[in-house]
Amino acid sequence: MILEDHVDIVNEDDVIAGRRKVRMLAAEIGFSPAEWAMLAAVITELSRNILDYAGRGEVLFHAIEDGGRRGIAVIARDHGPGIPNIKEALQASYSVAGGLGVGLRGVKGLMDSLEIISVPGKGTTVTARKWLS
Amino acid sequence: MREIAGELQREYSDALRDYLARPNERALRRVYEMGRGTLTDGVGVLGIAALHHQALKDVIPGLSEEIEEALLIKRAEDVFIESLMPFEMSHRAFREAIAVLRRMNERIEQEAKRIAHALHQEAGGLLASTHLALEELSHDLSPQGSERLTLVRQLLDQMDEQLRQLAHEIRPTILDDLGLLPALNFLAKGMSKRSGLAITVEGSTEGRLPPAVETALYRNVQEALNNAIRHAQAGAVAVMVSREARAVRCSIRDDGIGFDVSAVTAANGERGLGLVGMRERLEFLRGTLAITSAPGQGAELLMHIPLEG
Ligand SMILES: Nc1ncnc2c1ncn2[C@@H]1O[C@H](COP(=O)(O)OP(=O)(O)OP(=O)(O)O)[C@@H](O)[C@H]1O
Ligand SMILES: [Mg+2]
């Protein structure tokens, strides 16, 4: 059983590979098909930001466990310019995507937790978790 | 517009055909992006449903010979979910935003309670001490001096009265303690005195209403009376409250200059902010607001809130 995977994100084909792999892992863990699609959307949005703002980076995902609960963690990492103001980046007014609830804000809504660590000039790490219900 | 729609339809049908023939992630990604694009273009969920439905009609006949129907249906579902995902995200974000707004509203009410209490108790207490100090002072004064002091005391009494009234309008403790009708009566008295407008309050709630209903009705009557004072040039306003088996009704009627309802409630009308706030308060309680008015005819607001049980 493979309980972790990762994809370098350099071009659009990598995004598709990331989506496919996250679905396989999500199935393995026991998520429903609708949840596979949610995780694919999460990979898409995080990869899009990597390509748009950092040029390249990677996404990783692995099974997680906490007191009998099982779930998945998705991590997107790049060494791009970073997000100067994380709170703002998650706000509806900041971008068209945010205003409509897709983009980073959309990721937050589909997952149970979202954590963004960013150092200006050094890069960005986004970690999102989702638990089996 | 029609051309764009045709193009989008071709693209969607293409992606669906591709996926139904052989499930692949690239086709799903395309559909996801189409959903995301239509979201930003304002096409909407029904637009996507129509797109999907038409695509099925375009594509299924060409495939049903080779691939079993049950399998086609299963695969088509994957595609449909993918196209709806951006809308699901959007929906979740809006739901969260509304919850945040409601929490903020509650917090504002609580803050108002705190300020009203401080005004009433603390400023009121200081005033009482001032009275006592003046009382002591009065013993040492000449007759002319005491006369002037009496004037000062009258001014202080007026200030006390105004503080009470202000505290009440910020957060009516009467509302919490005695209920809607007493609170509305107190409000009407104060506003009437300040504006010169004759305000009457009639009716009954036949017992206490849920706190959220009392607050919403109180705030809306307050807003309506403010509007009547500021815009209506009315001589009299009547507030009526009545109780039905499973609802409460409240109307506010004035005999002023009236207004064009459709112009004021238009989405872009900045003037309508008060009315928008009133609607929002009622919607939260599944209530409704009806406005009847025309230039020269006065205005009537009618609120209706269903009650459980
Ligand atoms: N990996 C990243 N590196 C640097 N900045 C980022 C990164 N990810 C997001 N951001 C910043 O956060 C903002 C919000 O991102 P989000 O994906 O919500 O919307 P968007 O990217 O602006 O819109 P869209 O996704 O439609 O292109 C971005 O505008 C960008 O400034
Ligand atoms: Mg983005």
XYZ file of C-alpha atoms in Angstrom, chain A residues 12-13 15-16 19-20 23 34 37-38 41 44-45 48 96-97 99-103 105-106 108-110, chain B residues 25-26 28-29 32-33 36 39-41 74 78 81-82 85-94 96-97:
52
model
C 0.464 21.532 -16.811
C 1.145 17.819 -17.289
C -0.772 19.158 -12.459
C -2.645 16.315 -14.123
C -4.543 15.108 -9.570
C -4.356 11.449 -10.626
C -7.183 10.439 -6.235
C -16.830 13.188 -4.487
C -12.707 15.266 -6.793
C -12.384 17.788 -3.962
C -9.467 20.531 -7.056
C -5.233 22.036 -9.066
C -5.547 25.314 -7.174
C -1.857 26.735 -10.330
C -11.287 37.515 -8.460
C -10.754 33.901 -7.440
C -14.096 36.798 -4.240
C -15.838 33.862 -5.846
C -14.567 31.404 -3.268
C -12.199 29.412 -5.495
C -8.394 29.759 -5.303
C -10.148 30.405 -0.188
C -11.770 27.537 -2.046
C -9.823 26.282 2.750
C -13.511 25.466 2.319
C -12.919 21.981 0.887
C -7.463 12.863 -15.692
C -6.784 15.346 -18.491
C -11.536 15.960 -15.890
C -9.076 18.823 -15.557
C -12.905 21.601 -13.928
C -11.433 24.604 -15.716
C -14.254 27.570 -12.991
C -18.248 30.677 -12.459
C -16.155 33.777 -13.182
C -18.273 34.600 -16.238
C -21.089 6.222 -13.865
C -17.450 11.900 -12.577
C -19.054 16.408 -10.272
C -15.908 17.919 -11.728
C -16.723 21.551 -8.000
C -15.902 25.252 -8.455
C -19.522 26.059 -7.617
C -19.319 23.872 -4.523
C -16.243 25.830 -3.434
C -17.967 29.104 -4.075
C -21.060 27.990 -2.210
C -19.018 26.980 0.823
C -17.196 30.298 0.869
C -20.444 32.271 0.767
C -18.980 30.839 5.669
C -19.092 34.567 4.891
